Amino acid sequence: MIVPGQRIGLLRLDATVADLRRLFGPGHRWLFLAGAPPTSDAVHDYLMLYWHSVRAAATTLDGQIVASLVILYDAGFPRYRTPDGLDFRTRRAHVLVVYGPPTAENALLPYGMRLIYDQRGIAFRFDGGGFLREIHVFRPGRAGRIWHLL
């Protein structure tokens, strides 16, 4: 289950990176650079830790506090969905019907776009073909610390 502003499956926003490592192991580490595709809208460089056991990831800006939780298409299809029924079969138009206009809609050329719902604590990244590729869960009201709200 993806709960905006709270959790993805067993990964919770109120946990620290150390808590998640104790529960799930060290995880696979990926460093993403702000301004470089596919994170051209990121405010800061960030580290993503992915755990195969829960098929989800956590991002951190400082190595200690969880900035967001992420589920990627390959890992999340069809396992994860929101209480509103949004999952990786969802297209952009359906997200707009369910949630309305986003706080920000960031172009990620050539990688598509991201719909950010700051007050709900959820963001959706679509590829250039319009397919949902990532769902991010973060603390409501803190999207501007992760992405430029363009």
Backbone as JSON, one array per atom type, in Angstrom:
{
  "sequence": "MIVPGQRIGLLRLDATVADLRRLFGPGHRWLFLAGAPPTSDAVHDYLMLYWHSVRAAATTLDGQIVASLVILYDAGFPRYRTPDGLDFRTRRAHVLVVYGPPTAENALLPYGMRLIYDQRGIAFRFDGGGFLREIHVFRPGRAGRIWHLL",
  "N": [[0.84, -1.18, 0.0], [0.52, 2.21, -0.8], [0.69, 5.03, 0.99], [0.02, 8.28, 0.85], [2.17, 10.82, 2.08], [2.98, 9.25, 4.25], [3.82, 6.38, 4.02], [5.32, 3.66, 2.11], [4.44, 0.53, 1.61], [6.21, -1.37, 3.9], [8.08, 0.56, 4.44], [8.55, 3.54, 6.16], [7.98, 7.05, 6.54], [8.55, 8.18, 9.0], [10.68, 6.83, 9.98], [14.25, 6.62, 10.49], [17.17, 6.67, 8.34], [19.03, 4.91, 9.45], [17.31, 3.3, 11.0], [15.84, 2.02, 8.94], [17.91, 0.64, 7.68], [18.63, -1.13, 9.73], [16.32, -2.69, 9.82], [16.04, -3.71, 7.16], [18.53, -4.19, 6.05], [21.65, -3.11, 4.4], [21.0, -2.11, 1.84], [20.85, -1.18, -1.68], [22.84, 1.32, -3.08], [22.34, 4.4, -4.73], [23.49, 7.32, -6.19], [22.09, 10.37, -6.98], [22.26, 13.21, -9.06], [21.49, 16.58, -8.67], [19.89, 18.47, -11.13], [20.7, 16.91, -13.24], [19.52, 14.64, -15.72], [17.66, 11.74, -14.66], [16.74, 13.54, -12.78], [16.39, 16.3, -13.01], [14.9, 18.26, -11.84], [15.51, 18.25, -9.2], [16.36, 19.67, -6.02], [18.63, 19.28, -4.47], [21.58, 17.17, -4.59], [21.04, 13.7, -4.04], [20.89, 10.65, -2.13], [19.82, 7.42, -2.89], [18.5, 4.57, -1.4], [17.89, 1.29, -2.07], [15.86, -1.51, -1.43], [15.63, -4.86, -2.13], [14.08, -6.68, -0.75], [11.76, -5.37, 0.14], [11.09, -4.13, -2.11], [11.22, -1.41, -2.62], [12.34, 2.01, -2.06], [14.3, 4.44, -0.22], [15.0, 7.91, -0.01], [17.6, 10.18, 0.84], [18.94, 13.27, 1.98], [20.95, 13.89, 3.68], [22.01, 11.55, 4.64], [20.95, 10.57, 6.98], [18.27, 11.35, 7.68], [15.15, 10.45, 6.34], [14.13, 11.63, 3.27], [12.31, 11.14, 1.23], [10.17, 8.46, 0.12], [10.29, 5.89, -2.29], [8.84, 4.16, -4.97], [9.54, 2.18, -7.69], [8.68, 1.6, -11.14], [9.3, -1.07, -12.21], [9.61, -2.54, -9.87], [7.27, -2.02, -8.48], [5.05, -2.78, -9.93], [2.51, -5.16, -10.28], [2.08, -4.58, -7.65], [1.91, -2.42, -5.7], [-0.35, 0.19, -4.62], [-2.3, 3.22, -4.22], [-4.64, 4.3, -1.62], [-6.64, 5.44, -3.15], [-6.66, 3.95, -5.4], [-4.71, 4.41, -7.32], [-2.1, 3.27, -9.34], [0.64, 1.62, -11.07], [-0.51, 1.33, -13.55], [-1.83, 3.58, -14.0], [-2.53, 6.55, -15.77], [-1.44, 9.9, -16.6], [-3.67, 11.64, -16.97], [-5.64, 10.4, -15.43], [-4.6, 10.63, -12.82], [-4.86, 13.38, -12.54], [-7.65, 13.62, -12.58], [-8.33, 12.27, -10.2], [-6.79, 13.59, -8.14], [-6.76, 16.28, -8.84], [-5.52, 19.56, -9.88], [-1.94, 19.73, -9.8], [0.49, 20.79, -7.3], [2.87, 21.43, -8.49], [4.12, 20.95, -11.8], [6.58, 19.46, -13.26], [8.75, 19.57, -15.99], [10.79, 17.05, -17.32], [12.77, 16.79, -19.34], [14.75, 14.7, -21.45], [13.0, 12.96, -20.31], [10.3, 12.94, -19.59], [7.81, 13.9, -17.24], [6.96, 15.29, -13.97], [4.38, 15.13, -11.61], [3.59, 16.93, -8.8], [2.23, 16.8, -5.64], [2.1, 18.67, -3.14], [0.75, 19.19, -0.62], [-0.51, 16.77, -0.17], [1.57, 15.0, -0.05], [2.72, 13.38, -2.07], [4.16, 12.38, -5.19], [4.3, 11.91, -8.74], [6.14, 10.41, -11.3], [6.27, 10.51, -14.73], [7.19, 8.87, -17.78], [8.54, 9.8, -21.05], [6.67, 8.7, -22.78], [4.34, 8.84, -21.39], [3.86, 6.97, -19.44], [3.59, 5.85, -16.09], [6.35, 5.88, -13.95], [7.64, 6.25, -11.49], [6.71, 6.59, -8.06], [6.67, 8.85, -5.54], [6.69, 9.33, -2.05], [6.39, 11.69, 0.47], [6.94, 13.95, 3.25], [4.11, 15.91, 3.86], [3.92, 19.23, 2.59], [6.63, 19.6, 2.25], [7.75, 19.36, -0.26], [9.17, 21.29, -1.68], [11.71, 21.16, -0.6], [12.81, 19.03, -1.8], [12.29, 19.05, -4.61], [12.37, 21.51, -7.25], [9.72, 23.66, -7.31], [8.23, 24.25, -9.91]],
  "CA": [[0.0, 0.0, 0.0], [1.18, 3.51, -0.84], [-0.11, 6.0, 1.75], [0.65, 9.59, 0.69], [2.61, 11.51, 3.3], [3.27, 8.36, 5.36], [4.6, 5.15, 3.83], [5.18, 2.74, 0.99], [4.6, -0.8, 2.19], [6.8, -1.37, 5.24], [8.95, 1.73, 4.61], [7.78, 4.65, 6.75], [8.69, 8.33, 6.56], [8.98, 8.55, 10.35], [11.89, 6.08, 10.31], [15.51, 7.19, 10.03], [17.91, 5.79, 7.45], [19.59, 3.86, 10.3], [16.2, 2.39, 11.32], [15.54, 1.21, 7.76], [19.03, -0.29, 7.47], [18.52, -2.2, 10.73], [15.21, -3.56, 9.45], [16.09, -4.31, 5.83], [19.91, -4.36, 5.57], [22.28, -1.89, 3.9], [20.36, -1.6, 0.63], [21.68, -0.8, -2.83], [22.98, 2.77, -3.04], [22.45, 5.15, -5.97], [23.61, 8.77, -6.0], [21.48, 11.16, -8.05], [22.77, 14.57, -9.08], [20.51, 17.61, -8.98], [20.11, 19.12, -12.42], [21.04, 15.93, -14.28], [18.41, 13.72, -15.94], [16.24, 12.1, -14.7], [16.39, 14.33, -11.6], [16.72, 17.67, -13.34], [14.13, 19.19, -11.0], [15.92, 18.09, -7.8], [16.97, 20.83, -5.37], [19.94, 18.86, -3.97], [21.98, 15.79, -4.85], [20.5, 12.84, -2.99], [21.22, 9.24, -2.14], [18.68, 6.51, -2.82], [18.78, 3.22, -0.92], [16.84, 0.39, -2.55], [15.86, -2.84, -0.8], [14.89, -5.87, -2.89], [13.14, -7.39, 0.13], [10.49, -4.64, 0.19], [10.92, -3.64, -3.47], [11.01, 0.04, -2.54], [13.56, 2.74, -1.72], [14.24, 5.68, 0.56], [16.0, 8.89, -0.39], [18.09, 11.01, 1.93], [19.81, 14.37, 1.59], [22.05, 13.99, 4.64], [22.43, 10.22, 5.07], [20.33, 10.21, 8.25], [16.83, 11.56, 7.68], [14.48, 10.05, 5.1], [13.5, 12.76, 2.59], [11.15, 10.6, 0.54], [10.14, 7.04, -0.17], [10.11, 5.75, -3.73], [8.59, 2.87, -5.58], [9.84, 2.26, -9.11], [7.76, 0.81, -11.95], [9.64, -2.49, -12.29], [9.41, -3.17, -8.57], [5.95, -1.77, -7.93], [3.94, -3.23, -10.78], [1.3, -4.4, -9.94], [1.97, -4.81, -6.21], [1.59, -1.27, -4.85], [-1.35, 1.16, -5.07], [-2.75, 4.15, -3.19], [-6.03, 4.04, -1.22], [-7.51, 5.92, -4.22], [-6.56, 3.02, -6.52], [-3.68, 4.77, -8.29], [-0.98, 2.33, -9.39], [1.48, 1.83, -12.24], [-1.31, 1.34, -14.79], [-2.46, 4.9, -14.02], [-1.99, 7.55, -16.69], [-1.43, 11.26, -16.08], [-5.03, 12.19, -16.96], [-6.39, 9.82, -14.31], [-4.09, 11.27, -11.6], [-5.48, 14.71, -12.49], [-9.06, 13.44, -12.22], [-8.42, 11.86, -8.8], [-6.18, 14.54, -7.23], [-6.91, 17.65, -9.29], [-4.29, 20.2, -10.34], [-0.82, 19.54, -8.88], [1.23, 21.96, -6.81], [3.85, 21.72, -9.55], [4.24, 19.98, -12.89], [7.93, 19.72, -13.71], [9.21, 18.89, -17.19], [12.05, 16.35, -17.09], [13.19, 16.43, -20.69], [13.8, 14.03, -22.33], [12.48, 11.86, -19.51], [8.89, 13.04, -19.22], [7.41, 14.96, -16.31], [6.58, 14.91, -12.61], [3.28, 15.83, -10.95], [3.89, 16.99, -7.37], [1.11, 17.21, -4.78], [2.82, 19.0, -1.91], [-0.06, 19.04, 0.6], [-0.84, 15.35, 0.0], [2.79, 14.24, 0.21], [2.93, 12.37, -3.11], [4.54, 12.86, -6.52], [4.27, 10.88, -9.76], [7.01, 10.72, -12.45], [5.87, 9.84, -15.97], [8.22, 8.91, -18.81], [8.18, 10.56, -22.25], [5.51, 8.07, -23.4], [3.18, 9.03, -20.54], [3.69, 5.86, -18.5], [4.04, 6.11, -14.73], [7.6, 5.18, -13.69], [8.01, 6.36, -10.07], [5.82, 7.26, -7.13], [7.39, 9.33, -4.35], [5.92, 9.72, -0.88], [7.21, 12.59, 1.28], [6.18, 14.66, 4.28], [3.33, 17.0, 3.27], [4.45, 20.58, 2.75], [8.09, 19.63, 2.13], [8.18, 19.05, -1.63], [10.15, 22.3, -2.09], [13.04, 20.77, -0.13], [13.26, 17.93, -2.66], [12.21, 19.46, -6.01], [11.99, 22.88, -7.57], [8.28, 23.68, -7.58], [8.15, 25.12, -11.09]],
  "C": [[0.88, 1.24, 0.0], [0.26, 4.49, -0.12], [0.59, 7.36, 1.64], [0.98, 10.24, 2.03], [3.01, 10.61, 4.44], [4.2, 7.2, 5.04], [4.39, 4.54, 2.46], [5.46, 1.37, 1.56], [5.11, -0.69, 3.61], [7.73, -0.19, 5.49], [8.11, 2.91, 5.07], [8.63, 5.92, 6.77], [9.18, 8.71, 7.95], [10.18, 7.74, 10.82], [13.12, 6.87, 9.87], [16.15, 6.22, 9.04], [18.51, 4.64, 8.25], [18.51, 2.83, 10.68], [15.92, 1.45, 10.15], [16.67, 0.21, 7.46], [19.01, -1.43, 8.49], [17.43, -3.2, 10.34], [15.45, -4.36, 8.17], [17.5, -4.57, 5.29], [20.42, -3.09, 4.93], [21.62, -1.3, 2.66], [21.36, -1.31, -0.47], [21.67, 0.71, -2.91], [23.11, 3.35, -4.45], [22.52, 6.62, -5.62], [23.02, 9.46, -7.21], [21.95, 12.6, -7.93], [21.67, 15.55, -9.47], [20.87, 18.26, -10.31], [20.46, 18.19, -13.55], [19.86, 14.98, -14.47], [18.66, 12.4, -15.21], [15.8, 12.94, -13.51], [16.7, 15.81, -11.82], [15.96, 18.69, -12.51], [14.51, 19.08, -9.52], [16.6, 19.35, -7.28], [18.4, 20.51, -4.94], [20.29, 17.5, -4.56], [21.37, 14.94, -3.74], [20.92, 11.4, -3.2], [19.93, 8.44, -2.04], [19.18, 5.15, -2.38], [17.6, 2.34, -1.3], [16.99, -0.97, -1.89], [15.01, -3.79, -1.64], [13.82, -6.54, -2.04], [11.78, -6.71, 0.22], [10.16, -4.01, -1.16], [10.57, -2.15, -3.5], [12.3, 0.68, -2.05], [13.25, 3.93, -0.83], [15.3, 6.62, 0.02], [16.38, 9.69, 0.85], [19.0, 12.09, 1.37], [21.06, 14.42, 2.46], [22.56, 12.64, 5.14], [21.77, 9.74, 6.35], [18.81, 10.27, 8.23], [16.26, 11.16, 6.33], [13.78, 11.27, 4.51], [12.24, 12.31, 1.86], [11.28, 9.09, 0.43], [9.77, 6.9, -1.63], [9.77, 4.31, -4.07], [8.76, 3.06, -7.08], [8.93, 1.3, -9.88], [8.07, -0.68, -11.9], [9.37, -3.22, -10.99], [7.96, -3.08, -8.1], [4.79, -2.3, -8.73], [3.72, -4.71, -10.59], [1.07, -4.34, -8.44], [1.43, -3.62, -5.41], [0.53, -0.38, -5.49], [-1.71, 2.07, -3.9], [-4.16, 3.75, -2.74], [-7.04, 4.49, -2.27], [-7.46, 5.02, -5.46], [-5.54, 3.39, -7.57], [-2.53, 3.78, -8.19], [-0.23, 2.55, -10.7], [0.77, 1.63, -13.57], [-1.95, 2.7, -14.99], [-1.74, 5.82, -15.01], [-2.15, 8.94, -16.05], [-2.85, 11.83, -15.95], [-5.84, 11.65, -15.78], [-5.91, 10.39, -12.97], [-4.75, 12.63, -11.44], [-6.96, 14.64, -12.12], [-9.19, 13.16, -10.72], [-7.93, 12.95, -7.85], [-6.36, 16.0, -7.61], [-5.57, 18.24, -9.72], [-3.16, 20.0, -9.32], [-0.28, 20.87, -8.37], [2.22, 22.4, -7.86], [3.82, 20.59, -10.56], [5.58, 20.28, -13.57], [8.26, 18.89, -14.95], [10.58, 18.3, -16.92], [12.6, 15.87, -18.43], [14.54, 15.74, -20.68], [13.04, 12.91, -21.61], [11.03, 11.99, -19.07], [8.6, 14.18, -18.28], [7.01, 14.39, -14.97], [5.41, 15.78, -12.16], [3.54, 15.76, -9.46], [2.67, 17.55, -6.64], [1.66, 17.44, -3.38], [1.99, 18.76, -0.66], [-0.5, 17.6, 0.85], [0.38, 14.52, 0.35], [3.02, 13.12, -0.8], [3.3, 13.05, -4.43], [4.61, 11.67, -7.47], [5.2, 11.3, -10.9], [6.59, 9.85, -13.62], [7.01, 9.93, -16.97], [7.7, 9.68, -20.02], [6.97, 9.99, -22.97], [4.25, 8.2, -22.56], [2.92, 7.91, -19.56], [4.28, 6.21, -17.15], [5.26, 5.26, -14.42], [8.04, 5.22, -12.24], [6.87, 7.02, -9.31], [6.65, 7.59, -5.91], [6.39, 9.7, -3.27], [6.86, 10.55, 0.0], [6.32, 13.27, 2.3], [5.41, 15.82, 3.62], [3.92, 18.37, 3.6], [5.95, 20.69, 2.57], [8.61, 19.33, 0.72], [9.26, 20.03, -2.1], [11.55, 22.03, -1.58], [13.65, 19.68, -0.99], [13.35, 18.38, -4.11], [11.97, 20.96, -6.11], [10.51, 22.84, -7.94], [8.02, 24.69, -8.69], [6.73, 25.31, -11.56]]
}
